[in-house]
Coordinates of C-alpha atoms in Angstrom, one line a residue:
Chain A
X1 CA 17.1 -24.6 0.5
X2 CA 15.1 -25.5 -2.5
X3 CA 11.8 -24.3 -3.3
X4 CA 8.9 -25.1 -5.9
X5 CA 6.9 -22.0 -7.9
X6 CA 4.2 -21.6 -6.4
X7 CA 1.2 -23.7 -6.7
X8 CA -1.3 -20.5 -4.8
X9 CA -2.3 -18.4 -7.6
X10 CA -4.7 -16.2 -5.4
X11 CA -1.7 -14.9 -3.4
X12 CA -0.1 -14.5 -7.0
X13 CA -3.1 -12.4 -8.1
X14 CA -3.4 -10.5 -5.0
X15 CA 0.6 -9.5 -5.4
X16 CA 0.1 -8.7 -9.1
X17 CA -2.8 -6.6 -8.4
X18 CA -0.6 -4.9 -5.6
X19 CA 2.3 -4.0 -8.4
X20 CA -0.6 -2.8 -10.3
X21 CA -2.3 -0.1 -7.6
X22 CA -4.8 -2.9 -7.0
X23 CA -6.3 -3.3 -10.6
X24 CA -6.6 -7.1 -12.0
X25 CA -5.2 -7.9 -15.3
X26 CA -8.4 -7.8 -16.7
X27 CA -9.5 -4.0 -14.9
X28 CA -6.2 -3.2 -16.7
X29 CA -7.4 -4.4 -20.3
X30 CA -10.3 -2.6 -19.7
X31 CA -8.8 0.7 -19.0
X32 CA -6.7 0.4 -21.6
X33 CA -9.9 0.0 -23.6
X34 CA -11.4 2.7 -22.3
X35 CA -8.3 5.3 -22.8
X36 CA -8.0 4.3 -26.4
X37 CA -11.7 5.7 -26.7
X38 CA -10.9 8.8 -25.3
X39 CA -11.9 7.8 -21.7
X40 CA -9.3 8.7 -19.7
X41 CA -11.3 8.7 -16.1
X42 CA -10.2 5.3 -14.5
X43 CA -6.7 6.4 -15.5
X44 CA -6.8 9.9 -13.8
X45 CA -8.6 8.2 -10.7
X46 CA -6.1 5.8 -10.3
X47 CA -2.9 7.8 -10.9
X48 CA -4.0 10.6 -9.1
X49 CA -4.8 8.5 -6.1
X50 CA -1.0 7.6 -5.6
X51 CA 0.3 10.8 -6.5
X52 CA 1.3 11.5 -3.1
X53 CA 2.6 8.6 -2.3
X54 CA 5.2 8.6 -5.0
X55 CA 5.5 12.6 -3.7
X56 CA 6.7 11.0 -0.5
X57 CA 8.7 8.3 -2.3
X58 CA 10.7 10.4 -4.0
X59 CA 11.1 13.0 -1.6
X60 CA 12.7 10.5 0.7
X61 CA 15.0 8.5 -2.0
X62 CA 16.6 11.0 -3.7
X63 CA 15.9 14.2 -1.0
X64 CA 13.9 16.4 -3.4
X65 CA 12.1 19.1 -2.2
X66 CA 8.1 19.2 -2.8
X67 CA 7.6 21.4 -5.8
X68 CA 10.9 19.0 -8.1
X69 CA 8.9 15.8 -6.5
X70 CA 5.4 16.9 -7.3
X71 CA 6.9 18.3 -11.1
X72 CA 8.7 15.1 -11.5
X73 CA 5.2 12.6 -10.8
X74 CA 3.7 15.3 -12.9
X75 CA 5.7 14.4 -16.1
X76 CA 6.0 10.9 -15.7
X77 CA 2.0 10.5 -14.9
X78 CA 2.2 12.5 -18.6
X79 CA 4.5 9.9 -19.8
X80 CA 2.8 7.3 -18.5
X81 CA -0.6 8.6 -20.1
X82 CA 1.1 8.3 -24.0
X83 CA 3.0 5.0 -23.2
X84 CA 0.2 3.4 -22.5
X85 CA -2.2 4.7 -25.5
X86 CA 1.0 3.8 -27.5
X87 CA 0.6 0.3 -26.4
X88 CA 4.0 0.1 -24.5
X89 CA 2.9 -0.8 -21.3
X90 CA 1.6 -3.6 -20.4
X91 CA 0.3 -5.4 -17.6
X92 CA 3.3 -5.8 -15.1
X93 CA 4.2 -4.2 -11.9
X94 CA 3.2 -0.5 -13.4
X95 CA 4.0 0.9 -9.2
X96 CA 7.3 0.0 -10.1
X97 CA 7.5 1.1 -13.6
X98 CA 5.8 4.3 -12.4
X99 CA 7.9 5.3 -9.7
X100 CA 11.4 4.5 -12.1
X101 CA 10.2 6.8 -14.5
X102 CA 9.0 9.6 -12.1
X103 CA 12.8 8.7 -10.4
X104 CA 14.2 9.1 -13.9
X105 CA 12.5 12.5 -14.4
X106 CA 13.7 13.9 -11.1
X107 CA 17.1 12.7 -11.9
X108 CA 16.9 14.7 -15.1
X109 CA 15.5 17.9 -13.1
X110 CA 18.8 17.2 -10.8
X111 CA 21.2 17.3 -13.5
X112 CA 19.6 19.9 -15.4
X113 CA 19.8 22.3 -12.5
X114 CA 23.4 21.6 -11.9
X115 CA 23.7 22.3 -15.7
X116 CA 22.5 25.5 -15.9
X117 CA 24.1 26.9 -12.9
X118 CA 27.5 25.7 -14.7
X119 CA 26.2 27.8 -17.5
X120 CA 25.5 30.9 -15.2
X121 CA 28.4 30.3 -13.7
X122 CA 30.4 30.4 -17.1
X123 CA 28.0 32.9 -18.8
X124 CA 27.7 30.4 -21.4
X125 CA 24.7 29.7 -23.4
X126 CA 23.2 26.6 -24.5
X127 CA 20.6 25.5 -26.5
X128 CA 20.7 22.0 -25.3
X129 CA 18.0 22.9 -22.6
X130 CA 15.9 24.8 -24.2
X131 CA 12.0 23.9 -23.8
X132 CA 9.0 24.7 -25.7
X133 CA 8.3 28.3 -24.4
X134 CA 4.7 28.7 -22.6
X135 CA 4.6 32.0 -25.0
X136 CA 4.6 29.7 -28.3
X137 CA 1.9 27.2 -26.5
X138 CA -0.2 30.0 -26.0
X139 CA 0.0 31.8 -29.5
X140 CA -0.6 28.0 -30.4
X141 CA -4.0 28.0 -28.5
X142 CA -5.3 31.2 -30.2
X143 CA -3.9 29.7 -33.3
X144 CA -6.0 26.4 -32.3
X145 CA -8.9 28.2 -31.5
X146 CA -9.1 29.2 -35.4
X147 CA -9.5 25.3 -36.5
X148 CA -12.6 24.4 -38.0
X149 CA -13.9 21.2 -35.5
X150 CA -13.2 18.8 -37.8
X151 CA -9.3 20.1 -37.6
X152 CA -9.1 20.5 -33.9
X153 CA -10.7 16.7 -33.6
X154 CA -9.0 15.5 -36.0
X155 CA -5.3 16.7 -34.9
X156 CA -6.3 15.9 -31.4
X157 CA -7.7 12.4 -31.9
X158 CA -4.4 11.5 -33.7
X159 CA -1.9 13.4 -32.2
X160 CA -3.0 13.5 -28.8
X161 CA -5.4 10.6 -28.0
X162 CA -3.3 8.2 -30.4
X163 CA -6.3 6.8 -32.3
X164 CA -5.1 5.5 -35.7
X165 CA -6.0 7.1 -39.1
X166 CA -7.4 3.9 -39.8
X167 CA -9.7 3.8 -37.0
X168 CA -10.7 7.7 -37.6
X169 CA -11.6 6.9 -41.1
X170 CA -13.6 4.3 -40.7
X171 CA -15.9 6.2 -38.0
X172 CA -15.9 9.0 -40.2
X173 CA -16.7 6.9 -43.0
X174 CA -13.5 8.0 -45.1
X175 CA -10.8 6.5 -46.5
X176 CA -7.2 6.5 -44.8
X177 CA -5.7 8.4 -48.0
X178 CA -8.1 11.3 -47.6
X179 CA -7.9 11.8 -44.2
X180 CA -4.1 11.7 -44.2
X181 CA -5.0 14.9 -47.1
X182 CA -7.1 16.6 -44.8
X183 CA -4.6 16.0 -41.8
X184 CA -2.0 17.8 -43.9
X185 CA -3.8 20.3 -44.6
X186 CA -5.0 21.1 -41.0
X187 CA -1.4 20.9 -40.0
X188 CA -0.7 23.4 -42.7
X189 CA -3.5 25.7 -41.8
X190 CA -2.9 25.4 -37.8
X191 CA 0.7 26.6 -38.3
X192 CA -0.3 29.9 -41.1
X193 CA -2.7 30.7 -38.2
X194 CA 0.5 30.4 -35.6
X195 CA 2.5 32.7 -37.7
X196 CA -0.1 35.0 -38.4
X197 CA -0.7 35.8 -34.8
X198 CA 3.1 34.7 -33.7
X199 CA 4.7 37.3 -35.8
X200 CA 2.7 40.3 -35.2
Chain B
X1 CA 16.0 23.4 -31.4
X2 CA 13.5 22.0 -34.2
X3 CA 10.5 23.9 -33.1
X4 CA 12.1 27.4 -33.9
X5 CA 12.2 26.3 -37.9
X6 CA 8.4 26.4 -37.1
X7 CA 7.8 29.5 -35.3
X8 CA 10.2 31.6 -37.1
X9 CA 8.3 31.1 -40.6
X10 CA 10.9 28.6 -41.9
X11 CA 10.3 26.8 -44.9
X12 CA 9.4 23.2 -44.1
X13 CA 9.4 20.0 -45.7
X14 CA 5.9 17.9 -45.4
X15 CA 8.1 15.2 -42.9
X16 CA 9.4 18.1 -40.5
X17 CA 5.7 19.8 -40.6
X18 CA 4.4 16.4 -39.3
X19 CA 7.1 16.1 -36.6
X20 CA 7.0 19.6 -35.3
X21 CA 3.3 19.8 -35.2
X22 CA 3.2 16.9 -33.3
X23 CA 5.8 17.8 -30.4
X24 CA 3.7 21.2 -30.2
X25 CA 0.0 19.4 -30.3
X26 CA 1.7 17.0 -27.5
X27 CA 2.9 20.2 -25.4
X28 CA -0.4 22.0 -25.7
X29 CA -2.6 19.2 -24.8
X30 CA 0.4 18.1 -22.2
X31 CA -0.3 21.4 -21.0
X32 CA -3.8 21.9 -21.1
X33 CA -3.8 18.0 -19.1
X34 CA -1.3 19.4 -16.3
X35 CA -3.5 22.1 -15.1
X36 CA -6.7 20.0 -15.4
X37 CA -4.5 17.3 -13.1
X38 CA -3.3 20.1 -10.6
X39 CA -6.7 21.2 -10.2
X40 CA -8.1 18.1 -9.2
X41 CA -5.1 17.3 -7.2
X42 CA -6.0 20.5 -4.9
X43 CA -9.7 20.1 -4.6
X44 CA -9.6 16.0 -4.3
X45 CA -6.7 15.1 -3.3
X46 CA -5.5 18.6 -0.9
X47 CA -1.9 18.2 -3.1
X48 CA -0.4 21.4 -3.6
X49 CA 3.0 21.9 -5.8
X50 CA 4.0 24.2 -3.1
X51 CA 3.1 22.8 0.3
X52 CA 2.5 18.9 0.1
X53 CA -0.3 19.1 2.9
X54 CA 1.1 17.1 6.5
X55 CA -1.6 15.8 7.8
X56 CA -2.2 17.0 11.9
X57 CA 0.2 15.9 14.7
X58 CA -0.5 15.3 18.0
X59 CA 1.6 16.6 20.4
X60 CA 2.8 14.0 22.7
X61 CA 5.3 13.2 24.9
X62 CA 8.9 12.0 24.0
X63 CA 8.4 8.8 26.4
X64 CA 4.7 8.1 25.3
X65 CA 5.9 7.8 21.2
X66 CA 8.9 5.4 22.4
X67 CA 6.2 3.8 24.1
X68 CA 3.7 3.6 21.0
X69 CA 6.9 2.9 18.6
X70 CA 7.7 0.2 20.7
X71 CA 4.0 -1.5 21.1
X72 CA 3.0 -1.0 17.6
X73 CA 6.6 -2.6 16.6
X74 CA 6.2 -5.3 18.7
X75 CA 2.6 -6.0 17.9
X76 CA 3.6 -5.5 14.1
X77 CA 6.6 -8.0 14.1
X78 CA 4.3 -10.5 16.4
X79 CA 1.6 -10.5 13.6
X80 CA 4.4 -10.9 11.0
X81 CA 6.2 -13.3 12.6
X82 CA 2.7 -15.3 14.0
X83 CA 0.6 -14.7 11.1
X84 CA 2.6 -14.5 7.8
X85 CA 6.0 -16.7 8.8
X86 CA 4.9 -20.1 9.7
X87 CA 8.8 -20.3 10.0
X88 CA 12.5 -18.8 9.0
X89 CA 12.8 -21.3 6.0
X90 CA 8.8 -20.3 4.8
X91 CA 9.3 -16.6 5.4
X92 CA 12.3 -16.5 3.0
X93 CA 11.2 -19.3 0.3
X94 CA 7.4 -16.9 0.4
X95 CA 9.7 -13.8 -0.4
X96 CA 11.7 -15.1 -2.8
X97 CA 8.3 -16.7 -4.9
X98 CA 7.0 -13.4 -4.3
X99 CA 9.9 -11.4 -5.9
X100 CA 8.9 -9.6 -9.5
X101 CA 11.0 -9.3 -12.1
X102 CA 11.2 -5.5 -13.7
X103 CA 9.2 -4.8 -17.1
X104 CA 10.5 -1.2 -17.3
X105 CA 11.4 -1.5 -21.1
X106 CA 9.1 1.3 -21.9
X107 CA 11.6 3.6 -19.1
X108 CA 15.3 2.6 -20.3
X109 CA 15.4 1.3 -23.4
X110 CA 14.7 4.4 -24.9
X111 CA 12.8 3.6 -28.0
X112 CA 15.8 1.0 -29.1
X113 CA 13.4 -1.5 -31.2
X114 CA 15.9 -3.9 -30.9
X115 CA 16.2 -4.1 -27.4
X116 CA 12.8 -3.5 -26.7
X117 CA 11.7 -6.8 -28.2
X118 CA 14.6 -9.0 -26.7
X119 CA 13.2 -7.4 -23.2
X120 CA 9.2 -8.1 -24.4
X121 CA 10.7 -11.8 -25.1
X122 CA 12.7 -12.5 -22.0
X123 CA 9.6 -10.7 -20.0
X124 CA 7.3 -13.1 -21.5
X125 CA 9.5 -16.0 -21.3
X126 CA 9.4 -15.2 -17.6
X127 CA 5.9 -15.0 -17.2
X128 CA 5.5 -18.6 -18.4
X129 CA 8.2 -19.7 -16.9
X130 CA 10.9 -20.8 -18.9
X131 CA 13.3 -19.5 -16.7
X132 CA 16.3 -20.8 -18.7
X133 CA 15.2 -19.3 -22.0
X134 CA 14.5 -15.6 -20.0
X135 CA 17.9 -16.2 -18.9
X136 CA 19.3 -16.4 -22.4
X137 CA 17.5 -13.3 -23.5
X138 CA 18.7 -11.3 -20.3
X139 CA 22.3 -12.2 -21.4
X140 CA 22.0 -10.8 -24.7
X141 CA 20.9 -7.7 -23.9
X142 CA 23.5 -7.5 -21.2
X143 CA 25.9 -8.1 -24.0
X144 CA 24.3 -5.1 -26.5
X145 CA 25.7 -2.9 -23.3
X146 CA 22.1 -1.7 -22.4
X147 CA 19.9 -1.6 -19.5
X148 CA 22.7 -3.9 -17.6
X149 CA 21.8 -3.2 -13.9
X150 CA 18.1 -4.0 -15.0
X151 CA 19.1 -7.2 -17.0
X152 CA 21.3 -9.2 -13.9
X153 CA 18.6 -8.3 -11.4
X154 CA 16.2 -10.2 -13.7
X155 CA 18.9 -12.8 -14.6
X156 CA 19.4 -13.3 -10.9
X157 CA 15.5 -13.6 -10.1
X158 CA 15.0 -16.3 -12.7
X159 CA 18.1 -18.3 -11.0
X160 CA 16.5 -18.2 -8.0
X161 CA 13.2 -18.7 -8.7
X162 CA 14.0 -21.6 -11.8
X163 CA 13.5 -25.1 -10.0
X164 CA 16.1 -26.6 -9.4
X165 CA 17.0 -22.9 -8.2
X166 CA 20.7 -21.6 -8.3
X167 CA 21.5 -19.0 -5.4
X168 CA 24.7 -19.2 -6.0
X169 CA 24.7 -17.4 -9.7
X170 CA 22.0 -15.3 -8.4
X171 CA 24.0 -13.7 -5.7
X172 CA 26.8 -12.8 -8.8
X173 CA 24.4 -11.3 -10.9
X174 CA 22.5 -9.4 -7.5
X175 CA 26.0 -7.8 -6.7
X176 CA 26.0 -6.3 -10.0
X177 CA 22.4 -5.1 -10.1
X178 CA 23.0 -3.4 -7.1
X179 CA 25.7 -1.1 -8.8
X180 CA 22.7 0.4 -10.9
X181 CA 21.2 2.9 -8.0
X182 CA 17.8 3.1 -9.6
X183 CA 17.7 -1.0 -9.3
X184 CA 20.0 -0.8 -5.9
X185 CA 16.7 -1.0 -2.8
X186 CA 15.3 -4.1 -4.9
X187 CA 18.8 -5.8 -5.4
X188 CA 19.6 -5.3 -2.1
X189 CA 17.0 -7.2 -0.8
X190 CA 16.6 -9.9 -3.5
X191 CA 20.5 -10.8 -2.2
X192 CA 19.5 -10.8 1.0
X193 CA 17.0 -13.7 0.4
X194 CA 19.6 -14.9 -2.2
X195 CA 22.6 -15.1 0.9
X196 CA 20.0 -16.8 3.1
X197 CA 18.7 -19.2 0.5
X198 CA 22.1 -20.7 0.5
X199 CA 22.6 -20.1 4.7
X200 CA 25.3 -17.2 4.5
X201 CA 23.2 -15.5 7.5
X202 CA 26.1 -13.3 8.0
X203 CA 26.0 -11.7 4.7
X204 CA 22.5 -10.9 4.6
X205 CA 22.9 -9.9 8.0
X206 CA 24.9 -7.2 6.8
X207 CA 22.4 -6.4 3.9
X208 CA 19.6 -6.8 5.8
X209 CA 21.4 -3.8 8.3
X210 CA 21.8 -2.0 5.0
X211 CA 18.1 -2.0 4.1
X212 CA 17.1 -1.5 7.9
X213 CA 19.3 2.1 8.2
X214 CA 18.8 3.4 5.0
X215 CA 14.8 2.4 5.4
X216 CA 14.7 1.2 1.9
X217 CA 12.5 -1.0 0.2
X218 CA 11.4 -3.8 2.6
X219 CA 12.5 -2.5 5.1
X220 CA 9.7 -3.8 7.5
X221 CA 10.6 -7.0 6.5
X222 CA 14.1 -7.2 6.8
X223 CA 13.4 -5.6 10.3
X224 CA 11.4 -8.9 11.0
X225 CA 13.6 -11.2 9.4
X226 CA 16.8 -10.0 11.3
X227 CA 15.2 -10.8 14.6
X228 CA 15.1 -14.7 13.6
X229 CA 18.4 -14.6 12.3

């Protein structure tokens, strides 16, 4: 049986919006749009929306209990969030892309618990698994509370929100070589006012 | 672990300061994001990390849900077999035009420039459907050993959605897709089409069975399908 592509673009649409939780190339574009402004609440809205159902999905694939499922949608809505603002993701069946990479993370969860009760097991101890302790992130909040507002923005904006140097200079009205200066220097002072705190 | 040269005072040079920082600004504000998320996913959304709220049961009899099961299947496969399949032939030629190939570069690829653009190409070549050239691209990242499972499925869609199509290759590269278990629900289905595009009813009888027990992707619609097989 041969067939022809097809000639009924609204069915197309309909199906591409579907892959897409129901946004329309151009309701992607503009989300984008708005994310890379630091408007992230069409994004949240809409990812929040089908957290359950990828809950459910993954809970029934791959047997995961709530809390690994809910954790695992957690990290790749996360992912998904910086992918985006790094211009990685485009328009395309994002349901699918979303629920691979919350699959992927679970997968990761799975073999990492199986590691480390090898390691128990074997009262071994490896590094290889190590995470950023929630002790460190908080010494870096007090730390981050110490930044003058033009740091804090300034790390944040670039680090965080992905907004180029470029782009911050020219709102700010500076050039890129002296903002890259200042960001340096922020970088410096947020990590004296880590240790300061950290080691005492 | 990198982050320790940080916290324990190490000296740093300007490249690892940059690096660090930035792995530790993204954890905080990952952080900081998480709880915001879990909040709102309580108060909204009534998602909890500990008890994923089930929505109320009624209690009913065993007899009266067969008898619901039964009515809402029947009425369900009616409507899809009525409303959405004109006939056998439409229903699988709709499902195969309606078949997606997978963009999930940003996922597997794992920051591999190289890769990443040969997928970006055959993706796009896809899109505007040059079929034959997407093919090519597939192929070559197939042969760079990476994201294979990803790459046949994607082969195999442009083969059967190219005009004049070619089931036949499809089916090869579907077999091999579906050795890749995070590509295995969509591949499974995708051959089933495939085996019926070229009339081999009893193979995608037996995939379509597959789909069916296992409830995987589509299976509603293989459900449907198998009844006019």
């Amino acid at each position: 049986m041969k067939h022809q592509p097809t000639e009924n673009n609204t069915e197309k649409n309909r199906a591409n919006a579907n892959q897409n939780f129901g946004l329309k190339e151009e309701e992607f574009d503009e989300m984008l749009q708005a994310m890379q402004k630091g408007d992230e609440d069409l994004f949240e809205k809409i990812f929040l929306a089908q957290f359950e159902e990828t809950i459910a999905y993954l809970m029934r694939r791959y047997n995961a209990d709530n809390a690994m499922a809910y954790d695992a949608t957690m990290d790749a809505m996360l992912k998904f969030r910086r992918r985006l603002l790094e211009g990685k993701i485009t328009y395309y069946n994002m349901r699918f892309l979303f629920t691979q990479m919350a699959g992927q993370f679970l997968t990761d969860a799975f073999k990492k618990k199986n590691k480390l009760s090898e390691i128990q097991e074997d009262n071994r101890v490896e590094d290889e698994y190590e995470e950023i302790d929630d002790v460190i992130l908080d010494y870096l909040d007090i730390a981050w509370k110490g930044l003058g507002e033009k740091c804090s923005k300034l790390l944040e904006n670039f680090y965080y929100k992905k907004i180029t140097l470029k782009e911050l200079a020219e709102t700010l009205g500076k050039s890129d070589a002296a903002l890259r200066k200042q960001k340096q220097r922020c970088l410096e002072t947020l990590r004296s006012y880590f240790l300061k705190h950290y080691k005492h | 672990m990198q982050h320790k040269k940080y916290t324990e005072g190490e000296e740093l040079s300007a490249d690892e300061l940059e690096s660090i920082s930035e792995t530790l600004i993204q954890a905080k504000f990952d952080r900081d994001k998480r709880k915001k998320w879990a909040q709102r996913l309580k108060e909204d959304y009534n998602i909890d990390k500990e008890s994923i709220q089930k929505k109320p049961v009624f209690r009913l009899s065993k007899l009266a849900i067969a008898a619901m099961i039964a009515c809402v299947f029947g009425i369900v496969t009616y409507g899809i077999i009525t409303t959405t399949m004109s006939s056998y032939d439409s229903f699988v030629k709709n499902s195969i035009e309606n078949l997606i190939t997978i963009d999930n570069h940003a996922v597997v690829t794992r920051g591999d420039s190289v890769v990443d653009a040969q997928v970006l190409q055959a993706i796009e070549a896809y899109k505007t459907q040059q079929y034959d050239k997407s093919i090519e691209r597939w192929k070559t990242i197939i042969t760079s050993g990476k994201i294979q499972g990803f790459a046949s499925y994607n082969i195999a869609l442009c083969y059967l959605q190219k005009t004049p199509s070619s089931p036949e290759k499809a089916i090869n590269y579907l077999i091999e897709a579906r050795q890749t278990k995070t590509i295995q629900e969509e591949a499974n289905w995708a051959l089933a089409l495939a085996y019926l595009d070229v009339n081999q009813k009893e193979k995608a009888k037996e995939v379509l069975q597959q789909i069916i027990a296992s409830k995987s992707y589509k299976y509603k619609k293989a459900e449907a399908l198998i009844i006019l097989l």
